[in-house]
Each structure stands twice: as structure tokens, then as C-alpha cells.
mmCIF file of C-alpha atoms in Angstrom:
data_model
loop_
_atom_site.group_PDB
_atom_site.id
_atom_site.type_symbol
_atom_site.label_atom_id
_atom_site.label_comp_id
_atom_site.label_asym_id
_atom_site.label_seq_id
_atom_site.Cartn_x
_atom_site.Cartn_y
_atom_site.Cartn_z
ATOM 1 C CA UNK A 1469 -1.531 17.643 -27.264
ATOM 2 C CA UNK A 1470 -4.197 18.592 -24.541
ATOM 3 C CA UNK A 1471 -3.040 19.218 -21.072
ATOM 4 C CA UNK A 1472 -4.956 16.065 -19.989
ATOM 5 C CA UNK A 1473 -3.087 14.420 -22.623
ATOM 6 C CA UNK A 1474 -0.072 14.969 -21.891
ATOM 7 C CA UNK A 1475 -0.357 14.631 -17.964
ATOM 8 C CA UNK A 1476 -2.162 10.842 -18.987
ATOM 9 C CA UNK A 1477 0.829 9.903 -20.980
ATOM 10 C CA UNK A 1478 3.401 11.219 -18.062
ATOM 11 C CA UNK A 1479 1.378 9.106 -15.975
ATOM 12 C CA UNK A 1480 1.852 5.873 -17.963
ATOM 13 C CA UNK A 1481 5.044 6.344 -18.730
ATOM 14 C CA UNK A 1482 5.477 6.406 -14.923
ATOM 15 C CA UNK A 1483 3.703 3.406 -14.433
ATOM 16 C CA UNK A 1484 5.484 1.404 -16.948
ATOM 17 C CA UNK A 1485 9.106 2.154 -15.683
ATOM 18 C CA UNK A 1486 9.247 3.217 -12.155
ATOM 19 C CA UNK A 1487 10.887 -0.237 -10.764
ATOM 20 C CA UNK A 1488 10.034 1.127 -6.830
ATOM 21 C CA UNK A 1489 6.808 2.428 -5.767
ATOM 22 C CA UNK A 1490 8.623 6.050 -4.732
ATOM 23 C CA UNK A 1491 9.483 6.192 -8.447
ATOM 24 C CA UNK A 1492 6.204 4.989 -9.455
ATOM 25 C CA UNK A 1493 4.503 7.794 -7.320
ATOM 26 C CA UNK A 1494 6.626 10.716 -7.369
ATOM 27 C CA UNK A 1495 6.090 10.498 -11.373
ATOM 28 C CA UNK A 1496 2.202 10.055 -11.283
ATOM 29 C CA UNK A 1497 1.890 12.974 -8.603
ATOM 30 C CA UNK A 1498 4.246 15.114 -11.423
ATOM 31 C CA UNK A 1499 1.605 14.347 -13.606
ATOM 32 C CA UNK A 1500 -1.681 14.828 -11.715
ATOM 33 C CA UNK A 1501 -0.112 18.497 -11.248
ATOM 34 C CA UNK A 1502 0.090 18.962 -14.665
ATOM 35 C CA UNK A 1503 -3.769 18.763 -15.319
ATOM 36 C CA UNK A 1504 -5.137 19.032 -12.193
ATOM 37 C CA UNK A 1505 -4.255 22.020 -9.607
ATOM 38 C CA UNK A 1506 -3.725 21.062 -6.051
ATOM 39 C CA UNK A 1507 -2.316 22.613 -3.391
ATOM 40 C CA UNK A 1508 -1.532 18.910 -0.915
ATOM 41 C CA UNK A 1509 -1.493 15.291 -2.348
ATOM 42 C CA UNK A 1510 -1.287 11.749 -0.414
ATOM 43 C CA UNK A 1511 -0.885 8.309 -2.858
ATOM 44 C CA UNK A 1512 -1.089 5.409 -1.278
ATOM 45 C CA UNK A 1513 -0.510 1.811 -1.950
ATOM 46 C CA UNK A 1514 -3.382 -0.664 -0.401
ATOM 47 C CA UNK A 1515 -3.148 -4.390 0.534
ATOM 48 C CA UNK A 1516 -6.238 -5.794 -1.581
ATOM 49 C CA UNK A 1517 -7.262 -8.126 0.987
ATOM 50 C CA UNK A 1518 -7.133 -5.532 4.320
ATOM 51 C CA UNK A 1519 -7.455 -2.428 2.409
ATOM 52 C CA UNK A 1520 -4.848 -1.046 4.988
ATOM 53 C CA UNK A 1521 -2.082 1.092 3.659
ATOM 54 C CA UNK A 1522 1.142 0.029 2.517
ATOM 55 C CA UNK A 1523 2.881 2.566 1.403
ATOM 56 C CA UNK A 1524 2.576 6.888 0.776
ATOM 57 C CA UNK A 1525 3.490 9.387 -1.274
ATOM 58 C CA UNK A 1526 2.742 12.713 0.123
ATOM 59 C CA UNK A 1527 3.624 16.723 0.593
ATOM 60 C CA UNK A 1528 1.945 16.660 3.827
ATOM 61 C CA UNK A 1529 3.596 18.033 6.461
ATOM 62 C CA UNK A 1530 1.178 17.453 9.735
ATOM 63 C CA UNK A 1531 2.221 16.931 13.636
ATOM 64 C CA UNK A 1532 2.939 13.136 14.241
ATOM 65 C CA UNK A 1533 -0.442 13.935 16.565
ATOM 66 C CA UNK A 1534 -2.164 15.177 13.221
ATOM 67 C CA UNK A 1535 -1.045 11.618 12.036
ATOM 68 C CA UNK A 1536 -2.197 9.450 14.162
ATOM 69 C CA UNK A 1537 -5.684 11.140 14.530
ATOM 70 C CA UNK A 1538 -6.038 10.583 10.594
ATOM 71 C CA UNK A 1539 -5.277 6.531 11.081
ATOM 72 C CA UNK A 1540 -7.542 6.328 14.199
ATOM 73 C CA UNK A 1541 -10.352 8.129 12.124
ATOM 74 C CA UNK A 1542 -9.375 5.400 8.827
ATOM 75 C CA UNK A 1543 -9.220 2.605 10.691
ATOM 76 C CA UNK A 1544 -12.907 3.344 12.722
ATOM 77 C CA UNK A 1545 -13.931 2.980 8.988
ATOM 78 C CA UNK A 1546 -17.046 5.612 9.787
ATOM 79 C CA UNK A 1547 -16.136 8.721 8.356
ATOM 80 C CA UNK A 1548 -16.856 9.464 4.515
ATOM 81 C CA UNK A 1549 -15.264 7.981 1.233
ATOM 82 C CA UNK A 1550 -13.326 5.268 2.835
ATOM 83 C CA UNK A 1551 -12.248 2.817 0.720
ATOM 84 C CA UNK A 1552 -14.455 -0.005 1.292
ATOM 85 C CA UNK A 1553 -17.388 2.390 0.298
ATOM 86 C CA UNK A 1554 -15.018 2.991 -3.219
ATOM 87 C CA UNK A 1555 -14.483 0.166 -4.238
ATOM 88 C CA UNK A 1556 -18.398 -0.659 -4.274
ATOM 89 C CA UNK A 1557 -18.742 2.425 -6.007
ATOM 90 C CA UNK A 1558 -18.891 2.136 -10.222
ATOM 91 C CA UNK A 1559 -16.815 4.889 -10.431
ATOM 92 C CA UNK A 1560 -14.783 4.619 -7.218
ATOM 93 C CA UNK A 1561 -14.085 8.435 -6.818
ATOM 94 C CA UNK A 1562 -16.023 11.402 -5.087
ATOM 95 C CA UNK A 1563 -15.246 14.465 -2.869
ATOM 96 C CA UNK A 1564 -15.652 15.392 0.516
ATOM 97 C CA UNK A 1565 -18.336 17.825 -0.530
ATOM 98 C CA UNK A 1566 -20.226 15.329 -2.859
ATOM 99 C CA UNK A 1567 -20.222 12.580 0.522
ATOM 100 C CA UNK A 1568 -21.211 15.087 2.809
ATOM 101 C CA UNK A 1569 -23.638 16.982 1.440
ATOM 102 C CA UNK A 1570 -21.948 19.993 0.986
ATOM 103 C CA UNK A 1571 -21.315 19.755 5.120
ATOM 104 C CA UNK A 1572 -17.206 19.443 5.679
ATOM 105 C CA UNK A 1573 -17.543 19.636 9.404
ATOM 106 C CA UNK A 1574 -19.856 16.307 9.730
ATOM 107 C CA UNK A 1575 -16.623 14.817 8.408
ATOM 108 C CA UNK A 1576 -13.880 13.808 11.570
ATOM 109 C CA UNK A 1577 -11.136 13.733 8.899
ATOM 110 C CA UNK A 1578 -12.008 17.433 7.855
ATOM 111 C CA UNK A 1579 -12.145 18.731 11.390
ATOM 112 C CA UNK A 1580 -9.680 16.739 12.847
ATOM 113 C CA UNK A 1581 -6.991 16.978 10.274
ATOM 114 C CA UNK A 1582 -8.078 18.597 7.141
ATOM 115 C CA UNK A 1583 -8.697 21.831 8.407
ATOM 116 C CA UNK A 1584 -5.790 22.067 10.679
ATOM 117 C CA UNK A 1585 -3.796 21.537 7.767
ATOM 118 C CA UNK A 1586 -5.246 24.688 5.881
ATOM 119 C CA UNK A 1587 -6.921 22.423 3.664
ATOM 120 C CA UNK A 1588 -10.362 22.534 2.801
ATOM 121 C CA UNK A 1589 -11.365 20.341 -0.233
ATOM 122 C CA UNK A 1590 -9.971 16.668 -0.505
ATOM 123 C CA UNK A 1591 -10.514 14.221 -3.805
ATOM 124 C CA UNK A 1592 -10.278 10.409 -2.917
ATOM 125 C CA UNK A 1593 -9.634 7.964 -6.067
ATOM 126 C CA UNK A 1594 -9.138 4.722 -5.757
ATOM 127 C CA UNK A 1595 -6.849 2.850 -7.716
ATOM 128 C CA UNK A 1596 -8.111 -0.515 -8.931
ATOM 129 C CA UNK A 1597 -7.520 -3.525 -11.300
ATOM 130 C CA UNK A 1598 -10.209 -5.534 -12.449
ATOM 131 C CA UNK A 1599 -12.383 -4.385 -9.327
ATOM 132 C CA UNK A 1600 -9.317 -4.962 -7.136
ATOM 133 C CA UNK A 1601 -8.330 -2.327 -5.192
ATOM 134 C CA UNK A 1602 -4.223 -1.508 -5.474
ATOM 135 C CA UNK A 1603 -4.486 1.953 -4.105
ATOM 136 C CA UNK A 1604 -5.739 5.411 -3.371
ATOM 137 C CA UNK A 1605 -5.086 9.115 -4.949
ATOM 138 C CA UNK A 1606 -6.548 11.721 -2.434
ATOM 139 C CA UNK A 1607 -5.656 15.580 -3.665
ATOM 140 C CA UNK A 1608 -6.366 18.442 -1.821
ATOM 141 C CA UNK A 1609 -7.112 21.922 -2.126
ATOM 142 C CA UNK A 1610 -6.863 24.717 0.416
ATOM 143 C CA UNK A 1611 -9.334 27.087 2.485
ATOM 144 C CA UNK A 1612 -10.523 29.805 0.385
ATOM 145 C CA UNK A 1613 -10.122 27.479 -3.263
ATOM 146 C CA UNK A 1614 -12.387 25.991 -5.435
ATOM 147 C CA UNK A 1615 -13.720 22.474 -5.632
ATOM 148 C CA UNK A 1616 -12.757 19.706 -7.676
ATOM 149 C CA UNK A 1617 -15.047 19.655 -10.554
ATOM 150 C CA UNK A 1618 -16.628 17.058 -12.516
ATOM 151 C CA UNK A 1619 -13.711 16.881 -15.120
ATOM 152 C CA UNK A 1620 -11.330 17.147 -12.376
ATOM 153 C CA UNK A 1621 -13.033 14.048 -11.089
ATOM 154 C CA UNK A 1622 -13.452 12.220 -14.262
ATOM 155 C CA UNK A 1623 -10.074 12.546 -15.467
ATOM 156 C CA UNK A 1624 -8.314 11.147 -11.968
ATOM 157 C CA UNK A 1625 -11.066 8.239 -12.120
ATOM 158 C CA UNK A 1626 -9.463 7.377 -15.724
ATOM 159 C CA UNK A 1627 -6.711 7.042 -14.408
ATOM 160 C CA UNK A 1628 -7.054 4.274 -11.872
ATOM 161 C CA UNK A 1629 -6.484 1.417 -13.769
ATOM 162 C CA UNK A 1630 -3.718 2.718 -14.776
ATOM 163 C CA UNK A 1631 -1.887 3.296 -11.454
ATOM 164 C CA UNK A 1632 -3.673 -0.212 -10.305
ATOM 165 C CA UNK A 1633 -1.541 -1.709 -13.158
ATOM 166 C CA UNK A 1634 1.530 -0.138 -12.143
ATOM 167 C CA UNK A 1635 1.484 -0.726 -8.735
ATOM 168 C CA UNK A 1636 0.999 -3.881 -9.653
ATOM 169 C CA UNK A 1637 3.719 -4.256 -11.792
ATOM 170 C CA UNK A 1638 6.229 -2.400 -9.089
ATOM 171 C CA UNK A 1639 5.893 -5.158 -6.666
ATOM 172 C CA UNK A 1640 6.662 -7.830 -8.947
ATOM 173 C CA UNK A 1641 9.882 -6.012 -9.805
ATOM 174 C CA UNK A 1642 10.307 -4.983 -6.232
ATOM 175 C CA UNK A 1643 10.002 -8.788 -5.412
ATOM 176 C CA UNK A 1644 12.256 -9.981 -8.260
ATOM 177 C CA UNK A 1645 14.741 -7.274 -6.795
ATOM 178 C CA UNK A 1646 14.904 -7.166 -3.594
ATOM 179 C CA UNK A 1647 17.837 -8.944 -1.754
ATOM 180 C CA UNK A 1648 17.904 -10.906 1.889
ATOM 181 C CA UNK A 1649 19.323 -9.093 4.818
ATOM 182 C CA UNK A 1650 20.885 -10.709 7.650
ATOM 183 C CA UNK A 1651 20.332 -7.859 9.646
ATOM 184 C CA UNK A 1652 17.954 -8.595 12.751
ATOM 185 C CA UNK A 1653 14.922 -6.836 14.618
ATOM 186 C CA UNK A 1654 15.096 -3.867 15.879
ATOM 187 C CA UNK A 1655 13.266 -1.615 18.896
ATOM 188 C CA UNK A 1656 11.761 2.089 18.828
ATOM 189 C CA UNK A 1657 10.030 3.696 21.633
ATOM 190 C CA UNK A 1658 7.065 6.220 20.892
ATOM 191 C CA UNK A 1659 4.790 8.312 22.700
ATOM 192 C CA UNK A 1660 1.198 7.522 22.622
ATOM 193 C CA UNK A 1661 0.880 10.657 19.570
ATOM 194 C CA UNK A 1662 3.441 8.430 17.801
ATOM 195 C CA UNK A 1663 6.887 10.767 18.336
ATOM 196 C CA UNK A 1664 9.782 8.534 18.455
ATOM 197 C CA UNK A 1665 11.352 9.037 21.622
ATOM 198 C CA UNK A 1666 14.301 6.025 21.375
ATOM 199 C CA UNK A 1667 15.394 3.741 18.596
ATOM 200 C CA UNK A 1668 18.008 1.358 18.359
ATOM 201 C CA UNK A 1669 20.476 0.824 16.006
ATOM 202 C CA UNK A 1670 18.794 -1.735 14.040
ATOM 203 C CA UNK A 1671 15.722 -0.385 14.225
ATOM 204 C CA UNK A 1672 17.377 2.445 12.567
ATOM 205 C CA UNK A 1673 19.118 0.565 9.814
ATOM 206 C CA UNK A 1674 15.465 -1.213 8.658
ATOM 207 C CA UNK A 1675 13.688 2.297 9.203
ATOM 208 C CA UNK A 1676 16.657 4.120 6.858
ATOM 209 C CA UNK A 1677 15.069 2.505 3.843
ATOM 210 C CA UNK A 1678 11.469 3.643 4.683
ATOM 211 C CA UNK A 1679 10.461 6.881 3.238
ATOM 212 C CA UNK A 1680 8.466 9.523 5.635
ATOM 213 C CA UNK A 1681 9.285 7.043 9.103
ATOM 214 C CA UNK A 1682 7.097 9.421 11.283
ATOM 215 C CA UNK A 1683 4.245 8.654 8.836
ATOM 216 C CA UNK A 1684 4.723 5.350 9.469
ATOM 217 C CA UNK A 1685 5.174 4.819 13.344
ATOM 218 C CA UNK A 1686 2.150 6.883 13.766
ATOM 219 C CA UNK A 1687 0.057 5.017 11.671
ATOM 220 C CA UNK A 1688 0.895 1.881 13.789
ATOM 221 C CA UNK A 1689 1.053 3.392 17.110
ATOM 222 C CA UNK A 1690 -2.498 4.697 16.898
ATOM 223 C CA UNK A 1691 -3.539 1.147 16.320
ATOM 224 C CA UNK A 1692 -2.217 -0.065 19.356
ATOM 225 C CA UNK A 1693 -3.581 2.228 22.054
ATOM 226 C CA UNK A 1694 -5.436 -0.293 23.421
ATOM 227 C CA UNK A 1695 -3.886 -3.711 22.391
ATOM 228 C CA UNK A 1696 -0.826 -4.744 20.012
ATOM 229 C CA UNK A 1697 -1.222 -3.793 16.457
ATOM 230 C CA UNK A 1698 0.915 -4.393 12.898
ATOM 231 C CA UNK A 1699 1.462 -3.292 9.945
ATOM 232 C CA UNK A 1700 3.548 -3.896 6.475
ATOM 233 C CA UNK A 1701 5.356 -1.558 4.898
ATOM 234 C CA UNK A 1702 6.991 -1.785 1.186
ATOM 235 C CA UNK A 1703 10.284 -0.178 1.364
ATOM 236 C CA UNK A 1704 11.871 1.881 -1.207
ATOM 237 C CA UNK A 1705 14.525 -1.240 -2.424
ATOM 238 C CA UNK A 1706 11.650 -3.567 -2.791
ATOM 239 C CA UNK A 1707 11.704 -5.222 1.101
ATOM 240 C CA UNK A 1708 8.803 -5.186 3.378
ATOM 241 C CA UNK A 1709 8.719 -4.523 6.606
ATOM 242 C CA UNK A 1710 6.740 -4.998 9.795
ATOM 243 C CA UNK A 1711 5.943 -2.693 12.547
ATOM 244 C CA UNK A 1712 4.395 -4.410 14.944
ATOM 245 C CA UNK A 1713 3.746 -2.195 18.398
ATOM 246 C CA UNK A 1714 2.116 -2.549 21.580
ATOM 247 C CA UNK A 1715 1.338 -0.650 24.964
ATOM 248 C CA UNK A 1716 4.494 0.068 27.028
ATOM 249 C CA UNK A 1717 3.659 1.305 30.214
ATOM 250 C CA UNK A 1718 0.693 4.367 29.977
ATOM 251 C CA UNK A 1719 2.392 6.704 28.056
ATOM 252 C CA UNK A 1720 4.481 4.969 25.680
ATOM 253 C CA UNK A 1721 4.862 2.490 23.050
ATOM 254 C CA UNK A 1722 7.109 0.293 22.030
ATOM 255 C CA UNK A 1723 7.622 -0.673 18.165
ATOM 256 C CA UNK A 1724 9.716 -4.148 17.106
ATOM 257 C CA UNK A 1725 10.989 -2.749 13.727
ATOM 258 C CA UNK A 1726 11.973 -6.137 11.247
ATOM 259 C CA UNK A 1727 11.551 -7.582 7.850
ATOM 260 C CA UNK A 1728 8.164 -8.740 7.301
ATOM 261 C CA UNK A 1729 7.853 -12.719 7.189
ATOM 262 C CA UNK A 1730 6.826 -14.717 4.235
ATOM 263 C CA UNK A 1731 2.873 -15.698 5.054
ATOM 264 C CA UNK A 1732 2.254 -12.195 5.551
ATOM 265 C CA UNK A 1733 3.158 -10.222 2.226
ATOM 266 C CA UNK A 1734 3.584 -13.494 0.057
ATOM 267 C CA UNK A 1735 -0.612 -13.615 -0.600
ATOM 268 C CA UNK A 1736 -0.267 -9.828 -1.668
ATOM 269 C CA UNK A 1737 3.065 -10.495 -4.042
ATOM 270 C CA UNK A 1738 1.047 -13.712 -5.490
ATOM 271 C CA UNK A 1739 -1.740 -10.923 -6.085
ATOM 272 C CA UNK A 1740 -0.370 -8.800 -8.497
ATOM 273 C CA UNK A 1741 1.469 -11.572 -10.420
ATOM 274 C CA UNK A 1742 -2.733 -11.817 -11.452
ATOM 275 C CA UNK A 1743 -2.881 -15.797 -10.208
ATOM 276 C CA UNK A 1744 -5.932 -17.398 -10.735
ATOM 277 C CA UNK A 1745 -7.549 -19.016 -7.588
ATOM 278 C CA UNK A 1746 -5.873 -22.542 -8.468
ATOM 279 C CA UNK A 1747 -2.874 -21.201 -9.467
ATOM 280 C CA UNK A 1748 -2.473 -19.482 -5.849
ATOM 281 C CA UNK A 1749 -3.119 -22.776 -4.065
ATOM 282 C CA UNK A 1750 0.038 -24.543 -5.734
ATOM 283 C CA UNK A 1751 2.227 -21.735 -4.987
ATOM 284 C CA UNK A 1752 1.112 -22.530 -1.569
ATOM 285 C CA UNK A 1753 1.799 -25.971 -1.979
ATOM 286 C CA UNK A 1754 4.821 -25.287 -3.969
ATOM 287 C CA UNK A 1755 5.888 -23.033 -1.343
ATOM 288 C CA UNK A 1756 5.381 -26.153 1.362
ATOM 289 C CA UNK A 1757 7.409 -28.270 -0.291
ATOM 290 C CA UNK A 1758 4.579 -30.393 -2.126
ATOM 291 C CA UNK A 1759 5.151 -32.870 -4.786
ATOM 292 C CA UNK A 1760 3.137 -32.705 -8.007
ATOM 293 C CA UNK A 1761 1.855 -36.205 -6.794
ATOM 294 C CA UNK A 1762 0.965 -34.880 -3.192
ATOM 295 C CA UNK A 1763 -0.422 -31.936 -4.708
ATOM 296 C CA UNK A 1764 -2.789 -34.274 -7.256
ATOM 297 C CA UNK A 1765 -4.071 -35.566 -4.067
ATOM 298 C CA UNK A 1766 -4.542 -32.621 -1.990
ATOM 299 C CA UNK A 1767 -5.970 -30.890 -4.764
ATOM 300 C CA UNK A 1768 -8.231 -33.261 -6.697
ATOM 301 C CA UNK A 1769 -6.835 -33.180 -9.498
ATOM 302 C CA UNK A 1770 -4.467 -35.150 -11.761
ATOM 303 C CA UNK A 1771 -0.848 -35.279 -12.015
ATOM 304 C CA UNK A 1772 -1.223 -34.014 -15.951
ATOM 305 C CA UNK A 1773 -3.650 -31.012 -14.778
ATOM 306 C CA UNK A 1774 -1.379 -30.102 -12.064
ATOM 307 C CA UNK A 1775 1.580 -29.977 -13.964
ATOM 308 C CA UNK A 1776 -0.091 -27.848 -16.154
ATOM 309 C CA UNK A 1777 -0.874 -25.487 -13.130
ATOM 310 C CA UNK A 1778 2.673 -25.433 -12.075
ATOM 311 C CA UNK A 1779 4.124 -24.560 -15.610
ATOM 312 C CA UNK A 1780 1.231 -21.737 -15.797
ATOM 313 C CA UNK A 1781 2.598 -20.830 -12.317
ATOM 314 C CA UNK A 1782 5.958 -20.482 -13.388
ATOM 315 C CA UNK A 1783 5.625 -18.787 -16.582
ATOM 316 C CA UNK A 1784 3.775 -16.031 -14.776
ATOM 317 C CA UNK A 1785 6.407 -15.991 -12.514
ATOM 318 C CA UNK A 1786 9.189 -15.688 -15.037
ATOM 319 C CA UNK A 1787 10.965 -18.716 -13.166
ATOM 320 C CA UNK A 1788 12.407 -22.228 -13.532
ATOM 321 C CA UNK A 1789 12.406 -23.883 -10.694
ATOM 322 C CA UNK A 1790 10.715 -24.373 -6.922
ATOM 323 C CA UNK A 1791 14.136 -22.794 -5.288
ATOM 324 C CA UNK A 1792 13.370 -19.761 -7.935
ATOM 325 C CA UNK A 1793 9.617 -19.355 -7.387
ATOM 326 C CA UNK A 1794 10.497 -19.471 -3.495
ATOM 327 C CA UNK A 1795 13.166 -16.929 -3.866
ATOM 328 C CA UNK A 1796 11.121 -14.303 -5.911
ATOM 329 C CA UNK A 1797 7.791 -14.731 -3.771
ATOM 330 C CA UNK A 1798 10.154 -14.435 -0.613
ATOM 331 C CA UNK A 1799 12.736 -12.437 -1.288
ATOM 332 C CA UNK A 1800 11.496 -9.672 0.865
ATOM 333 C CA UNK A 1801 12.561 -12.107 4.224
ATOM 334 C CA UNK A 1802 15.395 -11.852 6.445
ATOM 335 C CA UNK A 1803 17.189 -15.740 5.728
#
């Protein structure tokens, strides 16, 4: 067996039994490294619908400055290969040498952070399912290395739909898994370059289960520089959890740390159980307490169709009842 070979079936072994997404990573960045030399790698997990990061994998070890320049430059969504512009590519992969030109230093990312960092050549792959984007593989290579070369490329590419799938899969686990918490918010205060100058206790307890928390608080504090800002994050148990910051005097910023609430993860869960469009509008009415009859009306369609919808629903969802499909699509919330 090939080296490709056998790093492609590490890979999907990882991405059919990893039950967390730090499993699921950790095993597909062992087996990039078996077929494809790099000296720095960063796997993310993406919300389809916002694109935004919800969770990393990474041996980076930059300044929380280094951090937060690297969000501000991803979320001004004008420097190259950022995800939008791979997912409307066919093959959804390229380097920073193809997009540039063979010109690094037109590139913020590669000025700004990049080259600080030593590093010099960076692969981007994104990570999709059916055209939906699940996540992104970036590797990197350092000052003085070669490029990434076409099979370098290729082979990573192959590989997307692969990862897609089990990311995927790992959140429908992490959702049948995950327990409540009665545990409540908590506070952090940062400085504006995202170093965590306070926490509480709480804040502490919901932060213990998040892997690489400067990663994290940097990310959101460079979002909310000028205004309040939030973000999601998928923990390593299965539980999300929200960030959500906001200015705090001129230097600082402060952080409430707590578990994410229903409306805003739910849509994302209900996305990798691979829901049809009517399926996902009677888990919402499911979710809102709708009778099949109320749900005939509000949907247009009969009681016999809808029914049909709602066993469909929870046969996907591997449960029984309302209560269940509630519990498994929610069980990420503080009750």
C-alpha cells in the first residue's frame, strides 16, 4: 500500500469513529502528515450558513496579537482563498502562491501573520458535502521550503468529502451525547489584542472544556473592536458555546462566556442530520410545539403528507418521540 493509501485510509478511519471533533481532527492531521510534509497545520470546522469558524485543530503557536490580526484579516473577507471564493471553486483548493500570482506579500495574511510565524507557503482545502461547506484544511510550510505541488494539492482536495462527512457525522454524535449543565454564564475580561486579563469562575468552568481558549477569545475579541460581536464554539464533550463580547471601556473587553442557546446552533445540528428543506421546517414546527394538524395548515399540506414528514424526520433522527427529537437537537443548552 502507497503512502497516499495508507494516509487516505487513516483518514477515514478517523472520520468514521472519532465521536468529538478533537478526535476527529487530531486523527486526520496524523494522516495528512503521513503523505503530505508540513511543517504548521490549522483544521477547522465551519458553520455552513456563516462560513465562520467553529472549531480548530492546530500546532500553531502565535501571540494572542498574531491571533486576532488573522480573524480581523478573515472576517474583512478581502485577502486571498477565503472560503467563500472555495466553495465557488470546482475544486475548492489552491495555494497562496497559485492566488497571488506568485506575490506572498500582496497577501495581509502572509505579512501579517504568515511570515511572522516563519512560515512561508500555506495550502487552504475546503471541506465540503454535496457543495456544502463543513470545513477547512490549511497546511503550511516554512521559509526556505518548497511549495505544495500539484499532487500535494490533488490528494488533500480528495479528501474533502471525506472530512465534510465526518464532521458531519461528529456533531450528530456530539448532539446525541452531550448532556445539560446547570451551570450559568460566566465573565472574562480581555485586552483589545485578546489576552485574558480576568475570568471568573464560571467563565472558567465553560472555557475548561474548550480546547486552545486563547484561540478562541481572540477570534471574538477582534470582532468586537468597534461594536459587540459572537461567536459559537463546539466543545470537546459535544456542547456549544457562545462568546459573545463587547467594548469595555478603551482598552478592554469584556466576554459573557455561556452555553450557546437553541435557535442559534439547532439550524447547523439539523444540517448535518442532511434534512431536506421540508423536513427542516417541521423540526421547526416540531420544535414549537405544533400539532400535525396545525402543521397541515401552516404548511399546506395534508395531515397524511405531514405525517409522513415527521416519521422521515424522526428516522433520520434516530428518535421516537417530540420530547426525544427536542432533546437531541437541544441538548447542547443549559435547562
Amino acid at each position: 500500500m502507497g503512502t497516499h493509501d495508507t494516509a487516505r485510509t487513516a483518514i477515514e478511519r478517523a472520520c468514521g469513529t472519532a465521536r468529538s471533533l478533537p478526535e476527529l481532527f487530531a486523527g486526520v492531521a496524523e494522516g495528512l502528515a503521513r503523505a503530505v510534509p508540513a511543517d504548521a497545520f490549522c483544521l477547522n470546522s465551519l458553520d455552513p450558513a456563516t462560513l465562520r469558524e467553529t472549531f480548530a485543530h492546530h500546532d500553531l503557536r502565535p501571540d494572542p496579537a498574531v491571533i486576532s490580526r488573522f480573524f480581523e484579516i478573515e472576517a474583512g473577507g478581502q485577502d486571498v482563498n477565503p472560503a467563500r471564493a472555495l466553495a465557488a471553486d470546482p475544486l475548492g483548493a489552491a495555494t497562496l502562491y497559485q492566488a497571488t500570482g506568485g506575490n506572498p506579500t500582496s497577501s495581509a495574511r502572509y505579512r501579517d501573520v504568515l511570515r511572522p510565524l516563519g512560515l512561508d507557503h500555506e495550502l487552504r482545502v475546503l471541506a465540503r458535502d454535496r457543495r456544502v461547506p463543513w470545513g477547512m484544511l490549511n497546511l503550511f510550510r516554512a521559509t526556505g521550503s518548497p511549495d505544495f505541488s500539484t499532487g500535494d494539492i490533488a490528494f488533500v482536495a480528495s479528501l474533502g468529502r471525506t472530512v465534510a462527512d465526518g464532521i458531519r457525522r461528529t456533531l450528530v454524535l456530539g448532539a446525541a451525547d452531550a448532556r445539560p449543565d446547570d451551570v450559568g454564564p460566566g465573565l472574562l475580561i480581555a485586552d483589545v489584542s485578546g489576552r485574558i486579563r480576568h475570568r471568573s469562575p464560571t467563565a472558567g468552568h465553560w472555557l475548561a472544556d474548550l480546547d486552545d481558549v486563547d484561540w478562541h477569545v481572540a477570534r471574538v475579541v477582534s470582532q468586537a473592536v468597534e461594536g459587540a460581536a459572537m461567536i459559537h464554539v463546539c466543545g470537546r464533550n459535544g456542547r456549544w458555546v457562545s462568546l459573545h463580547a463587547e467594548p469595555y471601556g478603551d482598552s478592554l473587553v469584556s466576554v459573557v462566556v455561556e452555553p450557546a442557546r437553541p435557535a442559534r446552533v439547532a439550524a447547523m445540528i439539523v444540517e448535518a442530520y442532511g434534512l431536506s428543506v421540508r423536513e427542516r421546517e417541521v423540526v421547526r414546527l416540531l420544535a414549537g410545539g405544533y400539532t400535525n394538524t396545525e402543521m397541515s395548515r401552516v404548511l399546506g399540506l395534508s395531515r397524511h403528507t405531514v405525517g409522513d414528514h415527521v416519521k422521515s424526520v424522526f428516522g433520520k433522527l434516530a428518535v421516537h418521540s417530540r420530547t426525544e427529537l427536542t432533546a437531541r437537537l437541544f441538548a447542547t443548552v443549559d435547562r
